[in-house]
Amino acid sequence: MKAIEASSTALVAKSFDALAAEIIARCAALSRFTEEPGRITRTFLSPAMEDCHRLVRRWMEETGMEVFVDRAGNLRGYYSAAEEREAPRIILASHLDTVPNAGRYDGILGVLLGLGVVEALNGLHLRCGIEVIGFSDEEGVRYGLPFIGSRALAGTLGPPQLARLDANGIRMAVALGDYAAAHPEAVEAALHPKTRGYLEFHIEQGPVLDESQLPMGVVDAIAGQSRAVVTFRGRAGHAGTTPMTLRRDALAAAAEWLVAVEAAGLAAPGLVATAGKIVAEPGAANVIPELCRCTLDVRHASDEIRTTALKQILASADAIAAGRQIAVEHTIEVDQAAVALNPALTALAEKAVLAAGHPAPRMISGAGHDAMILAAKTPAAMIFLRSPGGISHHPEESVLAEDVAAALRAGLNFLDLFENHLESESSCTT
């Protein structure tokens, strides 16, 4: 029996609307687990993440899943296949960490939608097993490096990343070692060898679907991104006694450069360039800043356009510093190529959304997602849900209950289509 037909029969007591309401309530419940009272902030391997895991684990176990953590701090629930021997697997996943002062849904909704799709099966086991994963770190807040959990699963978390230090000087390798010691039951962070596909639900985090009044979209590709740190080094001086013509003001140089960053971002359609964090030292009202450190984030679906813009932006920093007779240095922190998602699974996602009764526009994701890391290891697809007002990374982030219900239907449709897809692949190779 098809998953959607079986679940429709089983959900007499709990409709898709009721399950959607429960998912939204669960997102609210997880928002209580935070490192900052009054704000949602939950970072890699934090006590707040441990609290989050305990509750999500309980929900997974109530759905009949076998639940465990791996040594990268990912929470993983497995819902077995009808015939487990040699059964393929599909992953439904997103992340459970947040940016500082976050909303309730970025990442978290995707994890709970994956769990909700399993719950909607109401005990029906398919020909493929289903693994629901809550990744430990996608945002990169603690170590300035995104996708730690999914990198570990994909086998691309290596010595350069493990050597990074957090704000307290704790090396990532040490933090992971401490986590493993505290969780001796944790398994190796690796993809199961029978994994045949990956689907991630995620809020759009932008205004396109909302402007079009559509509940869902299907992601074709994820834009590449470059992250850098640009540091201007001038000379401190007394704010009252140093003439303007003799100053070497690092913050003023950075301010001039920020205008160049904005201009570069406007120069090509689809290009975005952002300086999101600025730290000036020594940080006193009556002292000329001698150092200004800025982050830089550049993104585009074309790697050529992105890397050309990055070179131009960094060259402008060099020119501004030279003109002001100060020093500048820049370090590339992230250089993530654009990722085209799997055409076959993307087509299945499109059919799944259409079968749920909604248009399925193809979209480019300007934000990075765990799907772009897993796409190198297994066929991957993404479905966006609209973000009312285009708001994300903000406490006012929201979703519509009817969109969540529609996504549940699309998820069940996808499972049906995925099973047929596996059968077709198998017949082609025999």
Coordinates of C-alpha atoms in Angstrom, one line a residue:
M1 CA 0.0 0.0 0.0
K2 CA 1.3 3.5 -0.8
A3 CA 2.6 5.5 2.2
I4 CA 0.2 8.4 1.5
E5 CA -2.8 6.0 1.2
A6 CA -1.8 4.1 4.4
S7 CA -1.2 7.3 6.4
S8 CA -4.4 8.9 5.2
T9 CA -6.3 5.9 6.5
A10 CA -4.3 5.8 9.7
L11 CA -4.7 9.5 10.4
V12 CA -8.4 9.5 11.1
A13 CA -7.6 10.3 14.8
K14 CA -4.8 12.7 13.9
S15 CA -5.3 14.7 10.7
F16 CA -2.5 16.3 8.8
D17 CA -3.6 19.6 10.2
A18 CA -3.5 18.2 13.7
L19 CA 0.0 16.8 13.1
A20 CA 1.1 20.1 11.6
A21 CA -0.1 21.9 14.7
E22 CA 1.8 19.4 16.9
I23 CA 5.0 20.0 14.9
I24 CA 4.7 23.8 15.4
A25 CA 4.1 23.2 19.1
R26 CA 7.2 21.1 19.3
C27 CA 9.2 23.9 17.6
A28 CA 8.0 26.1 20.4
A29 CA 8.9 23.6 23.1
L30 CA 12.5 23.3 21.7
S31 CA 12.8 27.1 21.8
R32 CA 13.0 26.9 25.6
F33 CA 16.4 25.3 25.4
T34 CA 18.8 28.2 25.0
E35 CA 22.1 29.5 26.3
E36 CA 20.7 33.0 26.7
P37 CA 17.5 33.6 28.7
G38 CA 14.9 35.5 26.7
R39 CA 16.7 34.7 23.4
I40 CA 17.0 31.5 21.4
T41 CA 20.7 30.7 21.1
R42 CA 21.8 27.0 20.9
T43 CA 25.3 26.3 19.7
F44 CA 27.4 23.2 19.0
L45 CA 27.7 20.7 21.8
S46 CA 26.2 23.1 24.4
P47 CA 24.2 22.1 27.4
A48 CA 21.1 23.6 25.7
M49 CA 21.7 21.2 22.8
E50 CA 21.8 18.3 25.2
D51 CA 18.4 19.4 26.6
C52 CA 17.1 19.6 23.1
H53 CA 18.4 16.1 22.3
R54 CA 16.6 14.6 25.3
L55 CA 13.2 15.9 24.2
V56 CA 13.6 15.1 20.5
R57 CA 14.9 11.6 21.4
R58 CA 11.7 11.0 23.4
W59 CA 9.6 12.0 20.4
M60 CA 11.6 9.8 18.1
E61 CA 11.3 6.8 20.5
E62 CA 7.5 7.3 20.8
T63 CA 7.4 7.0 17.0
G64 CA 9.1 3.7 17.1
M65 CA 12.6 4.8 16.1
E66 CA 15.9 3.5 17.4
V67 CA 17.7 6.6 18.6
F68 CA 21.4 7.3 19.1
V69 CA 24.0 10.1 18.9
D70 CA 27.2 10.0 17.0
R71 CA 30.6 11.3 17.9
A72 CA 30.0 14.6 16.1
G73 CA 27.0 15.3 18.3
N74 CA 24.4 14.5 15.7
L75 CA 21.1 13.1 16.9
R76 CA 19.9 10.2 14.7
G77 CA 16.7 8.2 14.8
Y78 CA 16.2 5.2 12.6
Y79 CA 12.8 3.8 11.5
S80 CA 13.3 0.3 10.1
A81 CA 12.3 -1.1 6.8
A82 CA 9.6 -3.8 6.5
E83 CA 12.4 -6.2 5.6
E84 CA 15.5 -4.9 7.2
R85 CA 18.1 -7.2 5.6
E86 CA 19.9 -5.3 2.9
A87 CA 17.2 -2.5 2.9
P88 CA 18.2 0.8 1.4
R89 CA 17.8 4.0 3.5
I90 CA 16.6 7.5 2.9
I91 CA 17.7 10.4 5.2
L92 CA 15.3 13.1 6.3
A93 CA 17.3 15.8 8.1
S94 CA 18.2 19.3 9.0
H95 CA 19.9 21.0 12.0
L96 CA 19.1 21.7 15.6
D97 CA 21.6 24.5 16.4
T98 CA 20.7 28.2 15.9
V99 CA 22.2 31.6 15.3
P100 CA 22.2 34.0 18.3
N101 CA 18.8 35.4 19.0
A102 CA 17.2 33.0 16.5
G103 CA 13.7 32.1 15.4
R104 CA 12.0 28.8 16.2
Y105 CA 12.0 27.2 12.8
D106 CA 15.3 27.5 10.9
G107 CA 16.6 24.0 10.8
I108 CA 14.4 22.8 13.6
L109 CA 11.3 22.6 11.5
G110 CA 13.1 20.4 9.0
V111 CA 14.0 17.9 11.7
L112 CA 10.6 17.8 13.1
L113 CA 8.9 17.5 9.7
G114 CA 11.1 14.5 9.0
L115 CA 9.9 13.0 12.3
G116 CA 6.4 14.0 11.5
V117 CA 6.5 12.2 8.1
V118 CA 7.6 9.0 10.0
E119 CA 4.8 9.6 12.6
A120 CA 2.3 10.0 9.7
L121 CA 3.1 6.4 8.6
N122 CA 1.5 5.3 11.9
G123 CA 3.5 2.1 12.2
L124 CA 3.6 1.3 8.5
H125 CA 7.1 0.2 7.5
L126 CA 8.3 0.7 3.9
R127 CA 10.7 -1.1 1.7
C128 CA 13.4 1.4 2.7
G129 CA 14.5 2.4 6.2
I130 CA 14.1 6.1 7.2
E131 CA 16.8 7.9 9.2
V132 CA 15.9 11.3 10.7
I133 CA 18.9 13.4 11.7
G134 CA 19.2 16.5 13.7
F135 CA 22.6 17.9 12.8
S136 CA 24.7 19.3 15.6
D137 CA 26.0 22.3 13.8
E138 CA 25.0 24.0 10.6
E139 CA 25.2 27.7 11.5
G140 CA 28.9 27.7 12.5
V141 CA 28.5 30.0 15.5
R142 CA 30.9 28.4 17.9
Y143 CA 33.8 27.7 15.7
G144 CA 33.2 30.1 12.8
L145 CA 32.8 27.1 10.5
P146 CA 29.4 25.9 9.3
F147 CA 28.2 22.3 8.7
I148 CA 30.3 20.6 11.4
G149 CA 27.7 17.8 11.9
S150 CA 27.1 17.1 8.2
R151 CA 30.8 17.4 7.4
A152 CA 31.6 14.7 9.9
L153 CA 28.9 12.5 8.4
A154 CA 30.3 13.1 4.9
G155 CA 33.9 12.4 6.1
T156 CA 35.1 15.9 5.3
L157 CA 35.8 17.1 8.8
G158 CA 39.6 16.9 8.9
P159 CA 42.6 18.2 10.8
P160 CA 42.4 21.9 9.7
Q161 CA 38.8 22.1 10.9
L162 CA 39.5 20.1 14.1
A163 CA 42.3 22.5 15.0
R164 CA 40.0 25.6 15.2
L165 CA 39.5 27.3 18.5
D166 CA 36.3 28.7 19.9
A167 CA 36.0 32.0 21.9
N168 CA 37.2 30.2 25.0
G169 CA 40.2 28.8 23.4
I170 CA 38.8 25.2 23.2
R171 CA 40.0 23.3 20.2
M172 CA 37.3 21.6 18.2
A173 CA 39.1 18.2 18.5
V174 CA 39.1 18.6 22.3
A175 CA 35.4 19.5 22.4
L176 CA 34.6 16.5 20.3
G177 CA 36.8 14.3 22.5
D178 CA 35.0 15.5 25.6
Y179 CA 31.7 14.8 24.0
A180 CA 32.7 11.3 23.1
A181 CA 33.9 10.7 26.6
A182 CA 30.6 11.9 28.0
H183 CA 28.6 9.7 25.5
P184 CA 30.4 6.4 25.4
E185 CA 27.4 4.9 23.6
A186 CA 27.9 7.3 20.7
V187 CA 28.6 5.7 17.3
E188 CA 31.0 6.7 14.6
A189 CA 29.9 9.8 12.6
A190 CA 29.4 8.2 9.2
L191 CA 26.8 7.6 6.6
H192 CA 25.3 4.2 6.7
P193 CA 26.5 2.3 3.6
K194 CA 22.9 1.6 2.5
T195 CA 22.0 5.3 2.3
R196 CA 20.5 6.0 -1.1
G197 CA 19.1 9.5 -0.8
Y198 CA 18.7 12.6 1.3
L199 CA 15.7 15.0 1.6
E200 CA 15.8 18.2 3.6
F201 CA 12.8 20.4 4.4
H202 CA 13.7 23.9 5.3
I203 CA 12.0 27.3 5.6
E204 CA 13.0 29.5 2.6
Q205 CA 14.5 32.3 4.7
G206 CA 13.6 34.7 2.0
P207 CA 10.5 36.4 0.5
V208 CA 10.1 34.7 -2.9
L209 CA 7.5 32.1 -2.0
D210 CA 5.6 34.5 0.3
E211 CA 5.5 37.1 -2.5
S212 CA 4.2 34.4 -4.9
Q213 CA 1.7 33.2 -2.2
L214 CA 3.0 29.6 -2.6
P215 CA 3.5 27.2 0.3
M216 CA 6.5 25.3 -1.1
G217 CA 9.3 25.4 -3.7
V218 CA 11.8 22.8 -4.9
V219 CA 15.5 23.7 -4.7
D220 CA 17.6 23.2 -7.8
A221 CA 20.9 24.3 -6.5
I222 CA 22.6 25.9 -3.5
A223 CA 24.7 29.0 -4.0
G224 CA 28.4 28.9 -3.3
Q225 CA 29.7 31.0 -0.6
S226 CA 33.0 32.6 0.5
R227 CA 33.6 33.8 4.0
A228 CA 36.6 35.9 5.0
V229 CA 37.9 38.0 7.8
V230 CA 39.4 41.4 6.8
T231 CA 41.5 43.2 9.5
F232 CA 42.5 46.8 9.1
R233 CA 45.4 47.9 11.4
G234 CA 46.0 51.5 12.0
R235 CA 47.4 53.5 14.9
A236 CA 45.7 54.4 18.2
G237 CA 45.7 58.0 19.4
H238 CA 43.9 60.4 21.6
A239 CA 40.6 61.5 20.0
G240 CA 41.0 65.1 21.3
T241 CA 44.6 65.8 20.4
T242 CA 45.3 64.0 17.2
P243 CA 44.6 66.1 14.1
M244 CA 42.3 64.6 11.5
T245 CA 45.0 64.8 8.9
L246 CA 47.5 62.8 11.0
R247 CA 45.2 59.9 11.9
R248 CA 45.5 56.3 10.9
D249 CA 42.0 55.3 11.8
A250 CA 41.3 51.6 11.2
L251 CA 37.5 52.0 11.7
A252 CA 37.3 54.8 9.2
A253 CA 39.1 52.6 6.6
A254 CA 36.7 49.8 7.3
A255 CA 33.7 52.1 6.9
E256 CA 35.0 53.2 3.5
W257 CA 35.4 49.6 2.6
L258 CA 31.9 48.6 3.7
V259 CA 30.5 51.0 1.0
A260 CA 32.6 49.1 -1.5
V261 CA 31.3 45.8 -0.3
E262 CA 27.7 47.0 -0.8
A263 CA 28.5 48.3 -4.3
A264 CA 30.1 45.0 -5.3
G265 CA 27.0 43.1 -4.1
L266 CA 24.8 45.3 -6.3
A267 CA 27.0 44.9 -9.4
A268 CA 25.7 41.4 -10.5
P269 CA 22.2 40.0 -10.4
G270 CA 21.9 37.3 -7.7
L271 CA 25.2 38.3 -6.0
V272 CA 25.1 39.2 -2.3
A273 CA 27.9 40.6 -0.2
T274 CA 27.7 41.2 3.5
A275 CA 29.9 42.4 6.3
G276 CA 27.9 41.1 9.2
K277 CA 30.2 41.6 12.2
I278 CA 32.6 44.4 13.0
V279 CA 34.9 44.6 16.0
A280 CA 36.9 47.8 16.7
E281 CA 39.7 48.1 19.2
P282 CA 40.5 49.4 21.7
G283 CA 36.8 50.3 21.8
A284 CA 36.9 53.5 23.8
A285 CA 35.0 56.6 23.0
N286 CA 38.0 58.8 23.2
V287 CA 40.6 56.6 21.4
I288 CA 41.1 56.4 17.7
P289 CA 40.6 52.8 16.7
E290 CA 43.9 51.0 15.9
L291 CA 42.2 47.8 14.7
C292 CA 39.0 46.9 13.0
R293 CA 38.1 43.3 12.2
C294 CA 35.3 42.6 9.7
T295 CA 33.6 39.5 8.5
L296 CA 32.8 39.1 4.8
D297 CA 30.2 36.8 3.3
V298 CA 29.9 36.6 -0.5
R299 CA 27.4 34.3 -2.3
H300 CA 26.2 33.4 -5.8
A301 CA 25.0 30.4 -7.7
S302 CA 27.9 30.9 -10.2
D303 CA 31.3 30.2 -8.6
E304 CA 33.0 32.3 -11.3
I305 CA 30.9 35.4 -10.4
R306 CA 31.4 34.8 -6.7
T307 CA 35.1 34.3 -6.8
T308 CA 35.6 37.3 -9.1
A309 CA 33.5 39.5 -6.8
L310 CA 35.5 38.3 -3.8
K311 CA 38.8 39.2 -5.5
Q312 CA 37.5 42.7 -6.3
I313 CA 36.2 43.2 -2.7
L314 CA 39.5 42.2 -1.2
A315 CA 41.5 44.3 -3.7
S316 CA 39.3 47.3 -2.7
A317 CA 40.4 46.7 0.9
D318 CA 44.0 46.7 -0.1
A319 CA 43.6 50.0 -2.1
I320 CA 41.7 51.7 0.8
A321 CA 44.3 50.7 3.3
A322 CA 47.2 51.9 1.1
G323 CA 45.5 55.2 0.5
R324 CA 45.1 55.7 4.3
Q325 CA 48.6 54.4 5.0
I326 CA 47.5 51.6 7.2
A327 CA 47.9 47.8 7.0
V328 CA 45.2 45.3 6.0
E329 CA 45.1 41.5 6.0
H330 CA 42.5 39.1 4.9
T331 CA 42.0 35.4 5.6
I332 CA 39.6 33.1 3.7
E333 CA 37.6 31.1 6.2
V334 CA 35.2 29.3 4.0
D335 CA 35.3 28.6 0.2
Q336 CA 32.2 26.5 -0.5
A337 CA 31.4 25.8 -4.2
A338 CA 27.9 26.0 -5.5
V339 CA 26.1 22.7 -5.4
A340 CA 23.6 21.4 -7.9
L341 CA 21.2 19.0 -6.2
N342 CA 20.5 15.6 -7.7
P343 CA 18.3 16.0 -10.8
A344 CA 16.5 12.7 -10.2
L345 CA 15.6 13.3 -6.6
T346 CA 14.8 17.0 -7.3
A347 CA 12.3 15.7 -9.9
L348 CA 10.8 13.4 -7.3
A349 CA 10.5 16.4 -4.9
E350 CA 8.7 18.4 -7.6
K351 CA 6.3 15.5 -8.3
A352 CA 5.7 15.1 -4.6
V353 CA 4.7 18.8 -4.2
L354 CA 2.5 18.7 -7.3
A355 CA 0.8 15.6 -6.0
A356 CA 0.1 17.4 -2.7
G357 CA -1.9 19.8 -4.8
H358 CA 0.4 22.8 -5.0
P359 CA 2.7 24.4 -7.6
A360 CA 6.4 23.4 -7.3
P361 CA 8.5 26.3 -8.5
R362 CA 12.2 25.6 -8.9
M363 CA 14.5 27.8 -6.8
I364 CA 18.1 28.6 -6.0
S365 CA 19.0 28.7 -2.3
G366 CA 21.1 31.7 -1.4
A367 CA 21.6 30.2 2.1
G368 CA 23.8 27.3 2.7
H369 CA 22.3 24.0 4.0
D370 CA 23.5 20.6 5.2
A371 CA 22.1 19.2 1.9
M372 CA 25.1 20.8 0.0
I373 CA 27.5 18.8 2.1
L374 CA 25.6 15.5 1.9
A375 CA 25.1 16.0 -1.9
A376 CA 28.7 14.9 -2.5
K377 CA 28.0 11.6 -0.9
T378 CA 24.5 10.7 -1.7
P379 CA 21.7 12.0 -4.0
A380 CA 20.1 15.0 -2.3
A381 CA 17.0 17.1 -2.7
M382 CA 15.4 20.0 -0.8
I383 CA 11.9 21.4 -0.4
F384 CA 11.4 24.9 0.9
L385 CA 8.5 26.1 2.9
R386 CA 7.4 29.8 2.7
S387 CA 8.7 32.2 5.3
P388 CA 6.0 34.8 6.0
G389 CA 7.4 38.2 5.4
G390 CA 10.7 36.6 4.3
I391 CA 11.9 36.8 7.9
S392 CA 14.6 34.4 9.2
H393 CA 17.5 34.5 11.7
H394 CA 15.2 36.6 13.8
P395 CA 12.7 36.0 16.7
E396 CA 9.8 36.9 14.4
E397 CA 10.5 34.0 12.1
S398 CA 7.3 32.1 11.5
V399 CA 5.5 29.4 9.4
L400 CA 1.9 28.8 8.4
A401 CA 0.2 25.6 9.7
E402 CA -1.3 24.9 6.4
D403 CA 2.2 24.9 4.8
V404 CA 3.4 22.4 7.3
A405 CA 0.5 20.2 6.6
A406 CA 1.1 20.5 2.9
A407 CA 4.8 19.6 3.5
L408 CA 3.8 16.4 5.4
R409 CA 1.7 15.3 2.4
A410 CA 4.6 16.1 0.1
G411 CA 7.0 14.1 2.3
L412 CA 4.8 11.0 2.2
N413 CA 4.4 11.4 -1.6
F414 CA 8.2 11.6 -1.9
L415 CA 8.6 8.4 0.0
D416 CA 6.3 6.6 -2.4
L417 CA 8.1 8.1 -5.4
F418 CA 11.5 7.3 -3.9
E419 CA 10.6 3.6 -3.4
N420 CA 9.5 3.4 -7.1
H421 CA 12.7 5.2 -8.0
L422 CA 14.8 2.6 -6.2
E423 CA 12.9 -0.2 -7.9
S424 CA 13.6 1.4 -11.3
E425 CA 17.3 1.8 -10.5
S426 CA 17.5 -1.8 -9.4
S427 CA 15.8 -3.2 -12.6
C428 CA 18.2 -1.1 -14.7
T429 CA 21.3 -2.7 -13.0
T430 CA 20.1 -6.4 -13.1

